[in-house]
Amino acid sequence: MSTKAAKQHKFRVGKMTFLDYFLLVLLTVLSLMIIIPFWNVIMISFATQKEYANNPLLMWPKHPTLDAYRALFQDGRLLGGFLNTFKILLVGLPLSLFLTSTMAYGLSRNKFPGKKGIFFIVLFTMIFNGGIVPLYLVMKSLHLTGSLWSVILVGSFSAFNMILMMNYFQGLPESLMESARLDGAGEWKILFSIVLPLAAPIMATITLFYGVSFWNGWYDAMIFLRKAEQLPLQNVLRTIIVESTTNVSNAASVDALAKSGFSTGMKMASVFISMVPIMCFFPMLQKHFAKGVLTGAIKT
Amino acid sequence: MKPAAIGPEQKINTRSKPRSWFMEIWKHRMTYTLLLPGLIWLFVFAYMPMGGLSLAFKHYKANMGIWGSPWVGLENFKYVFRDPTFIDAIWRTLYVNIIKFLISFPFPILLALLLNELRMGKMKKVFQTVFTFPQFLSWIIVSGIVINVLSYDGLLNSALSMLGLSTINFLGSEKMFLPMLILTDIWKSTGWGAIIFLAAISGIDQDQYESAQIDGASRMQQIFKITLPNILPTVTVMFILNVGGLMSAGFDQIFNLANAATQNVSQVLDVYIYRITFQSSTDFSFSTAVSLFRSLVNMILLLSADRVAKMMGGDGLFR
């Protein structure tokens, strides 16, 4: 039996040549260009301010300390940001999965009157949108500005994710749903008790996508929310990182830096703890989303 | 089927068409209830703002709201196109995005080729995880890292001065702003971009490599004669589709990496819209007119890019 995989094995895997070692070294160097900045950030967060000032190239602190993290918790702003982001995720994720999967399953069903039109209504939002001002005014007229609901609701549906999921559902065998229908199950029951349990890979992918976008979101919050204590994690992080750091070479911004009250160690600590959740979930789901995106977006 | 049965059956069909159409809808009533939550969302958060674009042709008065404000025709657009900062922002957007795109476009293809040529399966996965990871971080997190690495007394400059080289002011100079954008963009998104090309490469028929090897082709020859020609359609489609986003790409990056020193060179269209809407004036009609212009150009770019991508034999973005 000469399968594709066997052929690949025979012809693509051979003795290591000079080229292979060269590639290995080159890719290692390239990945170090990604790893070293992360490593440096993490190490600075565990170093004392003095040690960092003496050696910005810090790769291993001599006197590791949790001072930066302690100061960050005492300040409390980042913790508040975490709490707000968790609130957004707690409500936003189930809501977005509900909106996306009902729509995706509905549109993946056999022909029904108006299917094409409804699909176009979804698709059109990918190519054209009202922009920020009308969205802001609509939000305001619904009395949602100034409440976390604005951020949750705006982020809870994405046409792109819906189409990914729809394509996955279309690949499921119709006979499954047919037999459930014969047993008297309605469409909602079929979705929740047959389709969704079969759709673990795509649900994982889409959960990650919504999760990442809620986690990383800041623009909506910047526009819709007013009180500082409502702001989600990224906005707090922005205050700590971006707004307090300008051109460090001129004297005025050095003053601004001192005024902000965040040491470099605290800044790096906040960067690090903001990316920990993504670091945890990312490797687990990586194989799923690569596959999901490819089958969904490109080869439809 | 008996031929005689055709006549009356057709007659029944034409007569009862509205009724059977209604029956069809009734039959799928459950499906419509599935679609309802999503459609409500789309109506409120996508289509109502689209209707709000009518503000571009109105004189917005806060107490009358979007719908009650009086119409003024094309008045707002007259001001828009007379505003030199707007014209400036458009050219800057195109300039920044085109250069950024042209320079960073080949990198995912190169990375995909490198990863594909690597024979160690385990290492390949490790590398891929490392390279794709930055894509999933917000530009705020990334700018924290970038500031740490590229700032005046940061990682890179410390290394440069240790080696006795002159330091570079990456973040605080107008001249270095665009190179810095390109650099950080490549750093963040190359790995993710490579995924599509890797998939295209994995779809290539292995027999081609087999016969090439029998003919004595070297690995370099195989890359240039087999791999690259085979992924060319994917490359073309990705290139064209990226052209479709030229008017809007990069707000997150620029907004979070700009500072007082680079204020002049960071004013791209999206930053300009944000500033005129929420920072300087609060003339909502004016900024809606700018927004509408941007959305229209984006749509035209995207649709024509999609059309061209399809003409080149690709799948395009929309079926």
Coordinates of C-alpha atoms in Angstrom, one line a residue:
Chain A
M1 CA 0.0 0.0 0.0
S2 CA 1.6 3.2 -1.0
T3 CA -0.2 5.9 0.9
K4 CA 0.7 9.6 0.7
A5 CA 2.1 9.5 4.2
A6 CA 4.3 6.5 3.4
K7 CA 5.7 8.3 0.3
Q8 CA 6.2 11.4 2.3
H9 CA 8.2 9.3 4.8
K10 CA 10.3 7.6 2.2
F11 CA 11.2 10.6 0.2
R12 CA 11.0 13.6 2.6
V13 CA 12.8 12.1 5.6
G14 CA 16.4 11.1 4.9
K15 CA 19.7 11.6 6.5
M16 CA 20.4 14.9 8.0
T17 CA 22.4 17.0 5.6
F18 CA 24.2 20.3 6.0
L19 CA 21.1 22.0 4.8
D20 CA 19.0 20.5 7.6
Y21 CA 21.4 21.6 10.3
F22 CA 21.5 25.1 8.7
L23 CA 17.7 25.2 8.8
L24 CA 17.6 24.1 12.4
V25 CA 20.1 26.8 13.4
L26 CA 18.3 29.5 11.4
L27 CA 14.9 28.7 12.8
T28 CA 16.3 28.5 16.3
V29 CA 17.8 32.0 15.9
L30 CA 14.5 33.3 14.5
S31 CA 12.5 31.8 17.4
L32 CA 15.0 33.2 19.9
M33 CA 14.1 36.7 18.4
I34 CA 10.6 36.0 19.7
I35 CA 11.5 34.2 22.9
I36 CA 14.2 36.6 24.2
P37 CA 11.9 39.7 24.4
F38 CA 9.3 37.6 26.3
W39 CA 12.0 36.2 28.6
N40 CA 13.5 39.6 29.2
V41 CA 10.1 41.0 30.2
I42 CA 9.4 38.1 32.6
M43 CA 12.8 38.4 34.2
I44 CA 12.6 42.1 34.7
S45 CA 9.3 41.6 36.5
F46 CA 11.1 39.5 39.0
A47 CA 14.2 41.7 39.4
T48 CA 14.7 44.7 41.6
Q49 CA 14.6 48.2 40.1
K50 CA 18.2 48.7 40.8
E51 CA 19.4 45.5 39.1
Y52 CA 17.4 46.3 36.0
A53 CA 18.8 49.9 35.9
N54 CA 22.3 48.5 36.0
N55 CA 21.6 45.8 33.4
P56 CA 18.7 46.1 31.0
L57 CA 19.9 42.9 29.2
L58 CA 18.8 41.0 32.3
M59 CA 18.3 37.3 31.5
W60 CA 18.5 35.9 35.0
P61 CA 17.9 38.1 38.1
K62 CA 20.5 37.5 40.8
H63 CA 18.1 38.4 43.6
P64 CA 14.6 37.4 42.4
T65 CA 11.9 39.3 44.1
L66 CA 8.1 39.5 44.0
D67 CA 8.1 43.2 44.9
A68 CA 6.8 44.3 41.5
Y69 CA 3.8 42.0 41.8
R70 CA 3.2 43.0 45.4
A71 CA 3.2 46.7 44.5
L72 CA 0.8 45.9 41.6
F73 CA -1.7 44.2 43.8
Q74 CA -1.5 47.0 46.3
D75 CA -2.2 49.5 43.6
G76 CA -5.3 47.4 42.8
R77 CA -6.0 49.0 39.4
L78 CA -4.8 46.0 37.4
L79 CA -6.7 43.6 39.7
G80 CA -9.9 45.7 39.0
G81 CA -9.2 45.4 35.3
F82 CA -8.9 41.6 35.7
L83 CA -12.2 41.5 37.5
N84 CA -14.0 43.5 34.8
T85 CA -12.5 41.3 32.0
F86 CA -13.7 38.2 33.9
K87 CA -17.1 39.7 34.2
I88 CA -17.1 40.4 30.4
L89 CA -15.9 36.8 29.6
L90 CA -18.4 35.2 32.0
V91 CA -21.4 36.7 30.3
G92 CA -19.9 37.4 26.9
L93 CA -18.6 33.9 26.1
P94 CA -21.8 32.0 26.6
L95 CA -23.8 34.7 24.9
S96 CA -21.5 34.8 21.9
L97 CA -21.5 31.0 21.6
F98 CA -25.3 30.9 21.8
L99 CA -25.7 33.6 19.1
T100 CA -23.1 32.2 16.8
S101 CA -24.1 28.5 17.0
T102 CA -27.8 29.1 16.7
M103 CA -27.3 31.2 13.6
A104 CA -24.6 28.9 12.2
Y105 CA -26.8 25.8 12.6
G106 CA -29.9 27.5 11.2
L107 CA -28.0 28.6 8.1
S108 CA -26.3 25.2 7.7
R109 CA -29.7 23.5 7.4
N110 CA -31.3 22.5 4.1
K111 CA -32.8 25.1 1.9
F112 CA -35.5 27.2 3.3
P113 CA -37.1 30.3 2.0
G114 CA -35.0 33.4 2.6
K115 CA -31.8 31.4 3.4
K116 CA -29.7 33.2 0.8
G117 CA -31.0 36.6 1.8
I118 CA -30.2 36.0 5.5
F119 CA -26.8 34.8 4.7
F120 CA -26.2 37.9 2.7
I121 CA -27.3 40.0 5.6
V122 CA -24.6 38.4 7.7
L123 CA -22.0 38.6 5.0
F124 CA -22.6 42.2 4.3
T125 CA -21.5 43.2 7.8
M126 CA -18.1 41.9 7.0
I127 CA -17.6 44.3 4.1
F128 CA -19.4 47.4 5.3
N129 CA -20.1 48.9 8.7
G130 CA -21.5 52.1 10.1
G131 CA -18.3 53.1 11.8
I132 CA -17.7 54.3 15.3
V133 CA -19.9 57.4 15.5
P134 CA -23.2 55.8 14.6
L135 CA -22.4 52.8 16.8
Y136 CA -21.7 55.1 19.7
L137 CA -24.9 57.0 19.2
V138 CA -27.0 53.8 18.9
M139 CA -25.3 52.6 22.1
K140 CA -26.1 55.9 23.8
S141 CA -29.7 55.9 22.7
L142 CA -30.1 52.3 24.2
H143 CA -28.6 53.7 27.4
L144 CA -25.8 51.1 27.2
T145 CA -22.9 53.5 27.3
G146 CA -21.2 53.5 30.7
S147 CA -22.1 49.9 31.4
L148 CA -20.1 46.7 30.8
W149 CA -23.0 45.5 28.7
S150 CA -21.9 47.7 25.9
V151 CA -18.6 45.9 25.6
I152 CA -20.2 42.5 26.0
L153 CA -22.9 43.0 23.4
V154 CA -20.7 44.6 20.8
G155 CA -18.3 41.7 21.0
S156 CA -20.7 38.9 21.1
F157 CA -21.2 38.1 17.4
S158 CA -18.7 37.9 14.6
A159 CA -19.8 37.1 11.0
F160 CA -16.4 35.5 10.4
N161 CA -16.7 33.1 13.3
M162 CA -20.3 32.3 12.3
I163 CA -19.2 31.4 8.8
L164 CA -16.4 29.1 10.2
M165 CA -18.9 27.3 12.4
M166 CA -21.5 27.1 9.6
N167 CA -19.0 25.4 7.3
Y168 CA -18.2 22.9 10.0
F169 CA -21.9 22.1 10.6
Q170 CA -22.4 21.6 6.8
G171 CA -19.8 18.9 6.9
L172 CA -21.8 16.8 9.4
P173 CA -23.9 14.0 8.0
E174 CA -27.5 15.0 7.3
S175 CA -28.7 11.5 8.2
L176 CA -27.9 12.1 11.8
M177 CA -30.3 15.0 12.0
E178 CA -32.8 13.3 9.8
S179 CA -33.1 10.3 12.2
A180 CA -33.4 12.7 15.2
R181 CA -36.2 14.5 13.4
L182 CA -38.0 11.1 12.8
D183 CA -37.7 10.5 16.6
G184 CA -39.6 13.7 17.1
A185 CA -36.7 16.0 18.1
G186 CA -37.1 19.7 17.2
E187 CA -34.3 21.8 15.6
W188 CA -33.3 23.3 19.0
K189 CA -33.0 19.9 20.6
I190 CA -31.0 18.6 17.6
L191 CA -28.6 21.5 17.9
F192 CA -28.0 21.1 21.6
S193 CA -28.1 17.3 22.0
I194 CA -26.6 16.1 18.6
V195 CA -24.8 18.8 16.7
L196 CA -23.0 20.6 19.5
P197 CA -21.6 17.4 21.1
L198 CA -20.2 16.5 17.7
A199 CA -18.7 19.9 17.2
A200 CA -16.1 20.0 19.9
P201 CA -13.2 21.0 17.7
I202 CA -15.0 24.0 16.1
M203 CA -16.5 25.0 19.4
A204 CA -13.1 25.0 21.0
T205 CA -11.8 27.1 18.1
I206 CA -14.6 29.6 18.2
T207 CA -14.5 29.8 22.0
L208 CA -10.8 30.6 21.8
F209 CA -11.4 33.3 19.1
Y210 CA -14.1 35.0 21.1
G211 CA -12.1 34.5 24.3
V212 CA -9.0 36.1 22.8
S213 CA -11.0 39.0 21.3
F214 CA -12.8 39.7 24.6
W215 CA -9.5 39.4 26.5
N216 CA -7.6 41.6 24.1
G217 CA -10.4 44.1 23.5
W218 CA -9.9 47.7 24.6
Y219 CA -11.3 50.0 21.8
D220 CA -15.0 49.5 22.6
A221 CA -14.3 50.0 26.3
M222 CA -12.3 53.1 25.6
I223 CA -15.2 54.6 23.8
F224 CA -18.3 53.3 25.7
L225 CA -17.1 53.2 29.3
R226 CA -16.4 56.3 31.3
K227 CA -15.5 55.4 34.9
A228 CA -12.0 54.3 35.5
E229 CA -13.1 51.5 37.8
Q230 CA -15.2 49.9 35.0
L231 CA -12.3 49.5 32.6
P232 CA -11.2 46.0 31.5
L233 CA -7.7 44.7 31.8
Q234 CA -6.3 45.9 28.5
N235 CA -7.4 49.5 29.1
V236 CA -5.7 49.4 32.5
L237 CA -2.7 47.9 30.9
R238 CA -2.7 50.7 28.4
T239 CA -2.7 53.3 31.1
I240 CA 0.2 51.6 32.8
I241 CA 2.2 50.9 29.6
V242 CA 1.4 53.2 26.8
E243 CA 0.2 56.4 28.4
S244 CA 2.9 56.6 31.0
T245 CA 5.7 55.9 28.6
T246 CA 6.6 58.3 25.9
N247 CA 9.9 59.3 24.6
V248 CA 12.1 58.4 27.5
S249 CA 15.0 60.5 26.1
N250 CA 13.3 63.9 26.9
A251 CA 13.1 65.3 30.3
A252 CA 9.4 66.1 30.3
S253 CA 8.4 62.5 29.8
V254 CA 10.8 61.3 32.4
D255 CA 8.7 63.4 34.8
A256 CA 5.5 61.9 33.4
L257 CA 7.0 58.5 34.0
A258 CA 7.8 59.3 37.6
K259 CA 4.4 60.7 38.1
S260 CA 2.6 57.6 36.9
G261 CA 4.0 55.7 39.8
F262 CA 4.6 52.5 37.9
S263 CA 8.2 51.2 38.0
T264 CA 9.6 49.2 35.0
G265 CA 9.3 46.1 37.1
M266 CA 5.6 46.8 37.7
K267 CA 5.0 47.4 34.1
M268 CA 6.6 44.2 33.0
A269 CA 4.8 42.3 35.7
S270 CA 1.5 43.6 34.4
V271 CA 2.4 42.7 30.8
F272 CA 3.3 39.2 32.0
I273 CA 0.2 38.5 34.0
S274 CA -2.0 39.8 31.2
M275 CA -0.6 37.2 28.8
V276 CA -0.6 34.3 31.2
P277 CA -4.1 33.1 30.3
I278 CA -3.3 33.2 26.6
M279 CA -0.1 31.3 27.3
C280 CA -2.1 28.6 29.1
F281 CA -4.8 28.1 26.6
F282 CA -3.0 28.7 23.4
P283 CA -0.9 25.5 23.0
M284 CA -3.8 23.3 23.9
L285 CA -6.0 24.7 21.2
Q286 CA -3.5 25.5 18.5
K287 CA -4.0 22.4 16.4
H288 CA -7.8 22.9 16.4
F289 CA -7.9 26.5 15.3
A290 CA -5.3 26.2 12.6
K291 CA -7.4 23.4 11.1
G292 CA -10.7 25.2 11.8
V293 CA -9.6 28.4 10.1
L294 CA -8.2 26.7 7.1
T295 CA -11.2 24.5 6.4
G296 CA -13.6 27.3 7.1
A297 CA -12.1 30.4 5.5
I298 CA -10.1 29.3 2.5
K299 CA -11.4 26.1 1.0
T300 CA -15.1 26.6 1.3
Chain B
M1 CA -44.4 8.9 -14.1
K2 CA -47.4 8.8 -16.4
P3 CA -47.3 11.6 -19.1
A4 CA -50.9 12.3 -18.5
A5 CA -50.3 13.3 -14.9
I6 CA -48.0 16.2 -15.8
G7 CA -50.8 18.5 -17.0
P8 CA -53.0 18.7 -14.0
E9 CA -50.1 18.6 -11.6
Q10 CA -48.6 21.7 -13.1
K11 CA -51.9 23.4 -12.9
I12 CA -52.2 22.6 -9.2
N13 CA -48.7 23.8 -8.6
T14 CA -49.2 27.2 -10.2
R15 CA -52.5 27.8 -8.5
S16 CA -51.2 26.9 -5.1
K17 CA -47.8 28.6 -5.2
P18 CA -48.4 31.2 -2.6
R19 CA -49.9 28.6 -0.4
S20 CA -47.0 26.2 -0.8
W21 CA -44.6 29.0 -0.2
F22 CA -46.3 29.7 3.1
M23 CA -46.2 26.0 3.8
E24 CA -42.5 25.9 3.2
I25 CA -42.0 28.8 5.7
W26 CA -44.3 27.1 8.2
K27 CA -42.4 23.9 7.8
H28 CA -39.1 25.6 8.7
R29 CA -40.6 27.8 11.5
M30 CA -38.2 26.1 14.0
T31 CA -35.2 27.1 11.8
Y32 CA -36.3 30.7 11.8
T33 CA -36.5 30.7 15.6
L34 CA -32.9 29.6 15.6
L35 CA -31.9 32.5 13.4
L36 CA -33.8 35.1 15.4
P37 CA -31.4 35.9 18.2
G38 CA -28.5 36.4 15.7
L39 CA -30.7 38.5 13.4
I40 CA -31.8 40.7 16.3
W41 CA -28.1 41.3 17.2
L42 CA -27.3 42.1 13.6
F43 CA -30.2 44.6 13.4
V44 CA -29.2 46.5 16.5
F45 CA -25.4 46.5 16.4
A46 CA -24.7 46.3 12.7
Y47 CA -27.7 47.7 10.7
M48 CA -28.8 50.4 13.0
P49 CA -25.4 52.0 12.9
M50 CA -25.4 51.6 9.2
G51 CA -28.7 53.6 9.2
G52 CA -26.9 56.0 11.4
L53 CA -24.6 56.8 8.6
S54 CA -27.4 59.1 7.4
L55 CA -25.9 61.5 9.9
A56 CA -23.2 62.2 7.3
F57 CA -25.9 64.1 5.4
K58 CA -27.4 65.8 8.4
H59 CA -26.6 68.5 10.9
Y60 CA -26.4 66.5 14.1
K61 CA -28.2 68.0 17.1
A62 CA -27.7 66.1 20.3
N63 CA -31.2 66.8 21.6
M64 CA -32.9 65.5 18.3
G65 CA -30.8 62.3 18.0
I66 CA -29.7 60.7 14.7
W67 CA -33.2 60.3 13.3
G68 CA -34.5 63.8 14.2
S69 CA -31.6 65.9 13.1
P70 CA -32.2 68.1 10.0
W71 CA -30.9 67.1 6.5
V72 CA -28.2 69.2 5.0
G73 CA -27.3 67.2 1.9
L74 CA -23.6 67.1 1.0
E75 CA -22.7 70.0 3.2
N76 CA -20.5 67.9 5.5
F77 CA -18.5 66.4 2.7
K78 CA -17.6 69.9 1.4
Y79 CA -15.8 70.5 4.7
V80 CA -14.3 67.0 4.8
F81 CA -12.5 67.4 1.5
R82 CA -11.4 70.9 2.3
D83 CA -9.7 69.7 5.5
P84 CA -6.0 69.4 4.8
T85 CA -5.5 67.1 7.8
F86 CA -8.0 64.7 6.3
I87 CA -6.3 64.7 2.9
D88 CA -3.0 64.2 4.7
A89 CA -4.4 61.3 6.8
I90 CA -5.5 59.5 3.6
W91 CA -2.2 59.8 1.9
R92 CA -0.4 58.8 5.1
T93 CA -2.7 55.7 5.5
L94 CA -2.0 54.6 2.0
Y95 CA 1.7 55.3 2.3
V96 CA 2.2 53.5 5.6
N97 CA 0.0 50.5 4.7
I98 CA 1.4 50.0 1.2
I99 CA 5.0 50.1 2.3
K100 CA 4.3 48.0 5.4
F101 CA 2.4 45.4 3.4
L102 CA 5.0 45.2 0.5
I103 CA 7.9 44.6 2.9
S104 CA 6.2 42.2 5.3
F105 CA 4.3 40.2 2.7
P106 CA 7.1 37.8 1.7
F107 CA 8.0 36.8 5.2
P108 CA 5.2 34.3 5.9
I109 CA 6.0 32.6 2.6
L110 CA 9.6 32.3 3.5
L111 CA 8.8 31.1 7.0
A112 CA 6.5 28.4 5.6
L113 CA 9.2 27.3 3.2
L114 CA 11.7 27.1 6.0
L115 CA 9.4 25.1 8.3
N116 CA 8.4 22.8 5.4
E117 CA 12.0 22.0 4.6
L118 CA 12.7 21.2 8.3
R119 CA 12.6 17.4 8.6
M120 CA 12.1 17.1 12.4
G121 CA 8.4 16.9 13.0
K122 CA 8.5 17.6 16.7
M123 CA 10.7 20.6 16.4
K124 CA 8.5 21.9 13.6
K125 CA 5.5 22.0 16.0
V126 CA 7.6 23.7 18.7
F127 CA 8.7 26.4 16.2
Q128 CA 5.2 26.9 14.9
T129 CA 3.9 27.4 18.4
V130 CA 6.6 30.0 19.1
F131 CA 6.0 31.8 15.9
T132 CA 2.2 32.0 16.0
F133 CA 2.0 32.9 19.7
P134 CA 2.5 36.7 19.4
Q135 CA -0.4 37.0 17.0
F136 CA -2.8 36.2 19.9
L137 CA -1.6 39.0 22.1
S138 CA -3.1 42.4 22.0
W139 CA -1.1 45.3 20.6
I140 CA -1.2 46.7 24.1
I141 CA 0.7 43.8 25.5
V142 CA 3.0 43.7 22.5
S143 CA 3.7 47.4 22.8
G144 CA 4.7 46.8 26.4
I145 CA 7.2 44.3 25.1
V146 CA 8.2 46.5 22.2
I147 CA 8.8 49.5 24.5
N148 CA 10.9 47.3 26.7
V149 CA 13.0 46.0 23.8
L150 CA 13.3 49.1 21.6
S151 CA 13.2 52.1 24.0
Y152 CA 16.2 54.3 24.4
D153 CA 17.6 52.4 27.3
G154 CA 15.9 49.1 26.4
L155 CA 17.2 45.6 25.5
L156 CA 18.4 46.3 22.0
N157 CA 20.0 49.6 22.6
S158 CA 21.8 48.3 25.6
A159 CA 23.1 45.4 23.5
L160 CA 24.2 47.8 20.8
S161 CA 26.0 50.1 23.2
M162 CA 27.7 47.1 24.8
L163 CA 29.0 46.1 21.4
G164 CA 30.3 49.6 20.9
L165 CA 27.7 50.5 18.3
S166 CA 25.6 53.6 18.2
T167 CA 22.2 53.4 19.6
I168 CA 19.0 53.9 17.6
N169 CA 16.0 55.9 18.9
F170 CA 13.3 53.6 17.6
L171 CA 10.3 54.9 19.4
G172 CA 10.9 58.6 19.6
S173 CA 11.9 59.6 16.1
E174 CA 9.7 60.4 13.1
K175 CA 12.3 58.8 10.8
M176 CA 12.3 55.5 12.6
F177 CA 8.5 55.3 13.0
L178 CA 7.7 53.4 9.8
P179 CA 10.6 51.0 10.0
M180 CA 9.6 50.3 13.6
L181 CA 6.0 49.6 12.5
I182 CA 7.2 47.2 9.9
L183 CA 9.6 45.4 12.2
T184 CA 7.0 44.9 15.0
D185 CA 4.4 43.9 12.5
I186 CA 6.7 41.2 11.0
W187 CA 7.6 40.1 14.5
K188 CA 3.9 39.7 15.6
S189 CA 2.2 38.3 12.5
T190 CA 4.6 36.3 10.4
G191 CA 4.0 33.0 12.1
W192 CA 0.2 33.2 11.8
G193 CA 0.5 34.3 8.2
A194 CA 2.6 31.2 7.4
I195 CA -0.2 28.8 8.4
I196 CA -2.1 29.4 5.2
F197 CA 1.0 28.8 3.0
L198 CA 1.9 25.7 5.0
A199 CA -1.5 24.3 4.4
A200 CA -1.1 25.1 0.7
I201 CA 2.3 23.3 0.7
S202 CA 0.8 20.2 2.5
G203 CA -1.7 20.0 -0.3
I204 CA 1.0 19.5 -3.0
D205 CA 1.0 16.0 -4.6
Q206 CA 4.0 14.2 -3.2
D207 CA 4.5 12.3 -6.5
Q208 CA 5.9 15.4 -8.0
Y209 CA 8.8 15.4 -5.4
E210 CA 9.3 11.7 -5.9
S211 CA 9.8 12.0 -9.7
A212 CA 11.9 15.1 -9.3
Q213 CA 14.2 13.2 -6.9
I214 CA 14.5 10.3 -9.3
D215 CA 15.5 12.9 -12.0
G216 CA 18.2 14.0 -9.5
A217 CA 16.8 17.4 -8.5
S218 CA 18.4 19.0 -5.5
R219 CA 16.3 20.3 -2.7
M220 CA 16.8 23.9 -3.8
Q221 CA 15.6 22.9 -7.2
Q222 CA 12.6 21.2 -5.7
I223 CA 11.7 24.4 -3.8
F224 CA 11.9 26.6 -6.9
K225 CA 10.5 24.1 -9.4
I226 CA 7.8 22.4 -7.4
T227 CA 6.9 24.1 -4.1
L228 CA 6.8 27.7 -5.2
P229 CA 4.9 27.2 -8.4
N230 CA 2.4 25.1 -6.6
I231 CA 1.6 27.6 -3.9
L232 CA 1.6 30.6 -6.4
P233 CA -2.2 30.7 -6.6
T234 CA -2.5 30.9 -2.8
V235 CA 0.2 33.6 -2.8
T236 CA -1.7 35.6 -5.4
V237 CA -5.0 35.3 -3.6
M238 CA -3.5 36.4 -0.3
F239 CA -1.7 39.3 -1.9
I240 CA -4.9 40.6 -3.5
L241 CA -7.0 40.1 -0.5
N242 CA -4.5 42.0 1.6
V243 CA -4.8 44.9 -0.8
G244 CA -8.4 45.0 0.1
G245 CA -7.6 46.1 3.7
L246 CA -5.2 48.9 2.8
M247 CA -7.4 51.7 4.0
S248 CA -8.0 50.4 7.5
A249 CA -5.3 48.1 8.6
G250 CA -3.0 49.0 11.5
F251 CA -5.0 51.2 13.9
D252 CA -4.3 49.1 16.9
Q253 CA -0.6 49.0 16.2
I254 CA -0.1 52.6 15.4
F255 CA -2.4 53.9 18.2
N256 CA -0.5 52.0 20.8
L257 CA 3.0 52.6 19.5
A258 CA 2.7 56.3 18.7
N259 CA 3.7 58.9 21.2
A260 CA 4.1 62.7 21.4
A261 CA 7.3 62.6 19.4
T262 CA 5.8 60.7 16.5
Q263 CA 2.4 62.4 16.5
N264 CA 2.9 63.9 13.1
V265 CA 3.7 60.7 11.3
S266 CA 1.2 58.5 13.1
Q267 CA -2.0 60.3 12.0
V268 CA -3.5 57.6 9.8
L269 CA -7.2 57.8 8.8
D270 CA -8.5 55.7 11.7
V271 CA -6.4 57.7 14.2
Y272 CA -7.7 60.9 12.6
I273 CA -11.3 59.7 12.9
Y274 CA -10.8 58.8 16.5
R275 CA -9.2 62.2 17.3
I276 CA -11.9 64.3 15.5
T277 CA -14.7 62.3 17.1
F278 CA -13.6 61.9 20.7
Q279 CA -10.7 64.3 21.3
S280 CA -10.8 67.6 19.5
S281 CA -14.2 68.5 18.2
T282 CA -17.4 66.7 18.8
D283 CA -18.9 67.4 15.4
F284 CA -20.5 64.0 14.9
S285 CA -21.8 64.8 11.5
F286 CA -18.4 65.7 10.2
S287 CA -16.7 62.6 11.6
T288 CA -19.6 60.4 10.3
A289 CA -19.0 61.8 6.8
V290 CA -15.3 60.8 7.1
S291 CA -16.3 57.4 8.4
L292 CA -18.7 56.9 5.6
F293 CA -16.1 57.8 3.1
R294 CA -13.6 55.3 4.7
S295 CA -16.2 52.5 4.8
L296 CA -17.1 53.0 1.1
V297 CA -13.5 53.0 0.0
N298 CA -12.8 49.9 2.1
M299 CA -15.8 48.2 0.6
I300 CA -14.8 49.0 -2.9
L301 CA -11.2 47.9 -2.4
L302 CA -12.3 44.7 -0.8
L303 CA -14.9 43.8 -3.4
S304 CA -12.6 44.5 -6.3
A305 CA -9.8 42.6 -4.6
D306 CA -12.1 39.7 -4.2
R307 CA -13.2 39.9 -7.8
V308 CA -9.6 40.0 -9.0
A309 CA -8.7 37.1 -6.7
K310 CA -11.5 35.0 -8.2
M311 CA -10.4 35.9 -11.7
M312 CA -6.9 34.7 -10.8
G313 CA -8.4 31.3 -10.1
G314 CA -8.5 31.6 -6.3
D315 CA -11.5 31.0 -4.0
G316 CA -11.7 34.6 -2.9
L317 CA -13.2 35.7 0.3
F318 CA -16.8 35.2 -0.5
R319 CA -18.4 32.3 -2.4

